Amino acid sequence: MSHALVRALRTRDVDVVTALDERMIERADSDHLALATARGRVLFTFNVGDFLQLHDVLMADGRHHAGIIIAVQQRYSIGEQMRRIIHLVNARSAEDVVDRVEFLERWGPGLS
């Protein structure tokens, strides 16, 4: 995640923890999702293919995750990513996103 996005979200009281904060850099995607799930945190990623596949595997196995937000990298400015994430956070509770994949593109102005 961009440091600017992390700062912008934290300034707006969004509780953000990064892979760097958790010393998870260069760890497997499944490790990232497992840690997020264990901590009850929704995972935000630009890695569309791998995390959609992980979601599908977990659901097929009857396992769970705390939620995944997926964005296409370089599609949105930092400001637009921030606005869309905040829109999603304000519209959905943590319980609402358990076992769900949310695409950031669906969370623009007037969408939800």
PDB file of C-alpha atoms in Angstrom:
ATOM      1  CA  MET A   1       0.000   0.000   0.000  1.00  0.00           C
ATOM      2  CA  SER A   2       1.027   3.532  -0.639  1.00  0.00           C
ATOM      3  CA  HIS A   3       2.339   5.386   2.401  1.00  0.00           C
ATOM      4  CA  ALA A   4       0.231   8.361   1.319  1.00  0.00           C
ATOM      5  CA  LEU A   5      -2.932   6.238   1.307  1.00  0.00           C
ATOM      6  CA  VAL A   6      -2.129   4.774   4.708  1.00  0.00           C
ATOM      7  CA  ARG A   7      -1.563   8.269   6.150  1.00  0.00           C
ATOM      8  CA  ALA A   8      -4.750   9.591   4.541  1.00  0.00           C
ATOM      9  CA  LEU A   9      -6.835   6.736   5.953  1.00  0.00           C
ATOM     10  CA  ARG A  10      -5.284   6.962   9.404  1.00  0.00           C
ATOM     11  CA  THR A  11      -5.893  10.741   9.438  1.00  0.00           C
ATOM     12  CA  ARG A  12      -9.562   9.897   8.876  1.00  0.00           C
ATOM     13  CA  ASP A  13      -9.605   7.409  11.776  1.00  0.00           C
ATOM     14  CA  VAL A  14      -9.553   4.280   9.621  1.00  0.00           C
ATOM     15  CA  ASP A  15      -7.672   1.572  11.530  1.00  0.00           C
ATOM     16  CA  VAL A  16      -4.994   0.487   9.048  1.00  0.00           C
ATOM     17  CA  VAL A  17      -2.180  -2.014   9.548  1.00  0.00           C
ATOM     18  CA  THR A  18       0.188  -2.692   6.656  1.00  0.00           C
ATOM     19  CA  ALA A  19       2.176  -5.748   5.660  1.00  0.00           C
ATOM     20  CA  LEU A  20       5.271  -3.734   6.566  1.00  0.00           C
ATOM     21  CA  ASP A  21       3.872  -3.026  10.059  1.00  0.00           C
ATOM     22  CA  GLU A  22       3.310  -6.756  10.508  1.00  0.00           C
ATOM     23  CA  ARG A  23       6.691  -7.766   9.040  1.00  0.00           C
ATOM     24  CA  MET A  24       4.906  -9.722   6.316  1.00  0.00           C
ATOM     25  CA  ILE A  25       6.823  -8.405   3.296  1.00  0.00           C
ATOM     26  CA  GLU A  26       7.719 -11.220   0.888  1.00  0.00           C
ATOM     27  CA  ARG A  27       5.446 -13.701   2.664  1.00  0.00           C
ATOM     28  CA  ALA A  28       2.963 -15.842   0.758  1.00  0.00           C
ATOM     29  CA  ASP A  29      -0.448 -14.375  -0.033  1.00  0.00           C
ATOM     30  CA  SER A  30      -2.050 -17.162   1.977  1.00  0.00           C
ATOM     31  CA  ASP A  31       0.010 -16.070   5.005  1.00  0.00           C
ATOM     32  CA  HIS A  32      -1.238 -12.495   4.626  1.00  0.00           C
ATOM     33  CA  LEU A  33      -4.849 -13.648   4.478  1.00  0.00           C
ATOM     34  CA  ALA A  34      -4.387 -16.048   7.385  1.00  0.00           C
ATOM     35  CA  LEU A  35      -2.926 -13.296   9.585  1.00  0.00           C
ATOM     36  CA  ALA A  36      -5.662 -10.840   8.614  1.00  0.00           C
ATOM     37  CA  THR A  37      -8.291 -13.474   9.353  1.00  0.00           C
ATOM     38  CA  ALA A  38      -6.736 -14.384  12.707  1.00  0.00           C
ATOM     39  CA  ARG A  39      -6.800 -10.706  13.681  1.00  0.00           C
ATOM     40  CA  GLY A  40     -10.279 -10.060  12.298  1.00  0.00           C
ATOM     41  CA  ARG A  41      -8.984  -7.588   9.713  1.00  0.00           C
ATOM     42  CA  VAL A  42     -10.188  -7.017   6.196  1.00  0.00           C
ATOM     43  CA  LEU A  43      -7.357  -7.324   3.684  1.00  0.00           C
ATOM     44  CA  PHE A  44      -6.870  -4.703   0.942  1.00  0.00           C
ATOM     45  CA  THR A  45      -4.950  -5.809  -2.113  1.00  0.00           C
ATOM     46  CA  PHE A  46      -4.155  -5.044  -5.737  1.00  0.00           C
ATOM     47  CA  ASN A  47      -3.470  -8.742  -6.364  1.00  0.00           C
ATOM     48  CA  VAL A  48      -6.754  -9.639  -8.049  1.00  0.00           C
ATOM     49  CA  GLY A  49      -6.045 -13.128  -9.345  1.00  0.00           C
ATOM     50  CA  ASP A  50      -4.298 -14.649  -6.353  1.00  0.00           C
ATOM     51  CA  PHE A  51      -6.737 -13.351  -3.753  1.00  0.00           C
ATOM     52  CA  LEU A  52      -9.817 -14.319  -5.765  1.00  0.00           C
ATOM     53  CA  GLN A  53      -8.345 -17.801  -5.983  1.00  0.00           C
ATOM     54  CA  LEU A  54      -7.593 -17.884  -2.246  1.00  0.00           C
ATOM     55  CA  HIS A  55     -11.158 -16.764  -1.531  1.00  0.00           C
ATOM     56  CA  ASP A  56     -12.564 -19.517  -3.754  1.00  0.00           C
ATOM     57  CA  VAL A  57     -10.385 -22.190  -2.111  1.00  0.00           C
ATOM     58  CA  LEU A  58     -11.380 -21.090   1.392  1.00  0.00           C
ATOM     59  CA  MET A  59     -15.084 -21.043   0.524  1.00  0.00           C
ATOM     60  CA  ALA A  60     -14.875 -24.469  -1.157  1.00  0.00           C
ATOM     61  CA  ASP A  61     -13.154 -25.869   1.947  1.00  0.00           C
ATOM     62  CA  GLY A  62     -15.737 -24.351   4.300  1.00  0.00           C
ATOM     63  CA  ARG A  63     -13.160 -22.011   5.809  1.00  0.00           C
ATOM     64  CA  HIS A  64     -13.555 -18.302   6.424  1.00  0.00           C
ATOM     65  CA  HIS A  65     -11.821 -14.945   6.132  1.00  0.00           C
ATOM     66  CA  ALA A  66     -12.580 -11.492   7.513  1.00  0.00           C
ATOM     67  CA  GLY A  67     -13.082  -9.964   4.062  1.00  0.00           C
ATOM     68  CA  ILE A  68     -11.029  -8.912   1.057  1.00  0.00           C
ATOM     69  CA  ILE A  69     -11.091  -5.577  -0.740  1.00  0.00           C
ATOM     70  CA  ILE A  70      -9.608  -5.728  -4.228  1.00  0.00           C
ATOM     71  CA  ALA A  71      -8.547  -2.787  -6.374  1.00  0.00           C
ATOM     72  CA  VAL A  72      -6.963  -2.732  -9.795  1.00  0.00           C
ATOM     73  CA  GLN A  73      -3.533  -1.169  -9.299  1.00  0.00           C
ATOM     74  CA  GLN A  74      -2.985   2.240 -10.870  1.00  0.00           C
ATOM     75  CA  ARG A  75      -6.655   2.602 -11.744  1.00  0.00           C
ATOM     76  CA  TYR A  76      -7.363   5.231  -9.078  1.00  0.00           C
ATOM     77  CA  SER A  77      -5.442   8.089  -7.543  1.00  0.00           C
ATOM     78  CA  ILE A  78      -4.573   7.905  -3.849  1.00  0.00           C
ATOM     79  CA  GLY A  79      -7.416  10.329  -3.119  1.00  0.00           C
ATOM     80  CA  GLU A  80      -9.909   8.238  -5.068  1.00  0.00           C
ATOM     81  CA  GLN A  81      -8.776   5.034  -3.350  1.00  0.00           C
ATOM     82  CA  MET A  82      -9.193   6.760   0.010  1.00  0.00           C
ATOM     83  CA  ARG A  83     -12.700   8.038  -0.836  1.00  0.00           C
ATOM     84  CA  ARG A  84     -13.830   4.627  -2.052  1.00  0.00           C
ATOM     85  CA  ILE A  85     -12.399   2.787   0.955  1.00  0.00           C
ATOM     86  CA  ILE A  86     -14.042   5.248   3.345  1.00  0.00           C
ATOM     87  CA  HIS A  87     -17.333   4.879   1.483  1.00  0.00           C
ATOM     88  CA  LEU A  88     -17.109   1.101   1.884  1.00  0.00           C
ATOM     89  CA  VAL A  89     -16.100   1.337   5.567  1.00  0.00           C
ATOM     90  CA  ASN A  90     -19.054   3.615   6.264  1.00  0.00           C
ATOM     91  CA  ALA A  91     -21.514   1.405   4.372  1.00  0.00           C
ATOM     92  CA  ARG A  92     -20.511  -2.062   5.569  1.00  0.00           C
ATOM     93  CA  SER A  93     -19.828  -3.366   9.058  1.00  0.00           C
ATOM     94  CA  ALA A  94     -17.004  -5.817   9.724  1.00  0.00           C
ATOM     95  CA  GLU A  95     -19.623  -8.565   9.983  1.00  0.00           C
ATOM     96  CA  ASP A  96     -21.045  -7.602   6.583  1.00  0.00           C
ATOM     97  CA  VAL A  97     -17.782  -8.307   4.777  1.00  0.00           C
ATOM     98  CA  VAL A  98     -16.855 -11.623   6.386  1.00  0.00           C
ATOM     99  CA  ASP A  99     -16.222 -14.146   3.596  1.00  0.00           C
ATOM    100  CA  ARG A 100     -16.881 -11.498   0.950  1.00  0.00           C
ATOM    101  CA  VAL A 101     -14.768 -10.000  -1.785  1.00  0.00           C
ATOM    102  CA  GLU A 102     -15.481  -6.322  -2.346  1.00  0.00           C
ATOM    103  CA  PHE A 103     -14.206  -4.653  -5.508  1.00  0.00           C
ATOM    104  CA  LEU A 104     -13.163  -1.052  -4.933  1.00  0.00           C
ATOM    105  CA  GLU A 105     -14.567  -0.082  -8.334  1.00  0.00           C
ATOM    106  CA  ARG A 106     -18.070  -0.674  -6.929  1.00  0.00           C
ATOM    107  CA  TRP A 107     -17.598   1.920  -4.195  1.00  0.00           C
ATOM    108  CA  GLY A 108     -17.439   5.163  -6.127  1.00  0.00           C
ATOM    109  CA  PRO A 109     -19.716   8.163  -5.688  1.00  0.00           C
ATOM    110  CA  GLY A 110     -23.332   7.109  -5.934  1.00  0.00           C
ATOM    111  CA  LEU A 111     -22.447   3.396  -5.893  1.00  0.00           C
ATOM    112  CA  SER A 112     -22.602   0.718  -3.177  1.00  0.00           C
TER     113      SER A 112
END
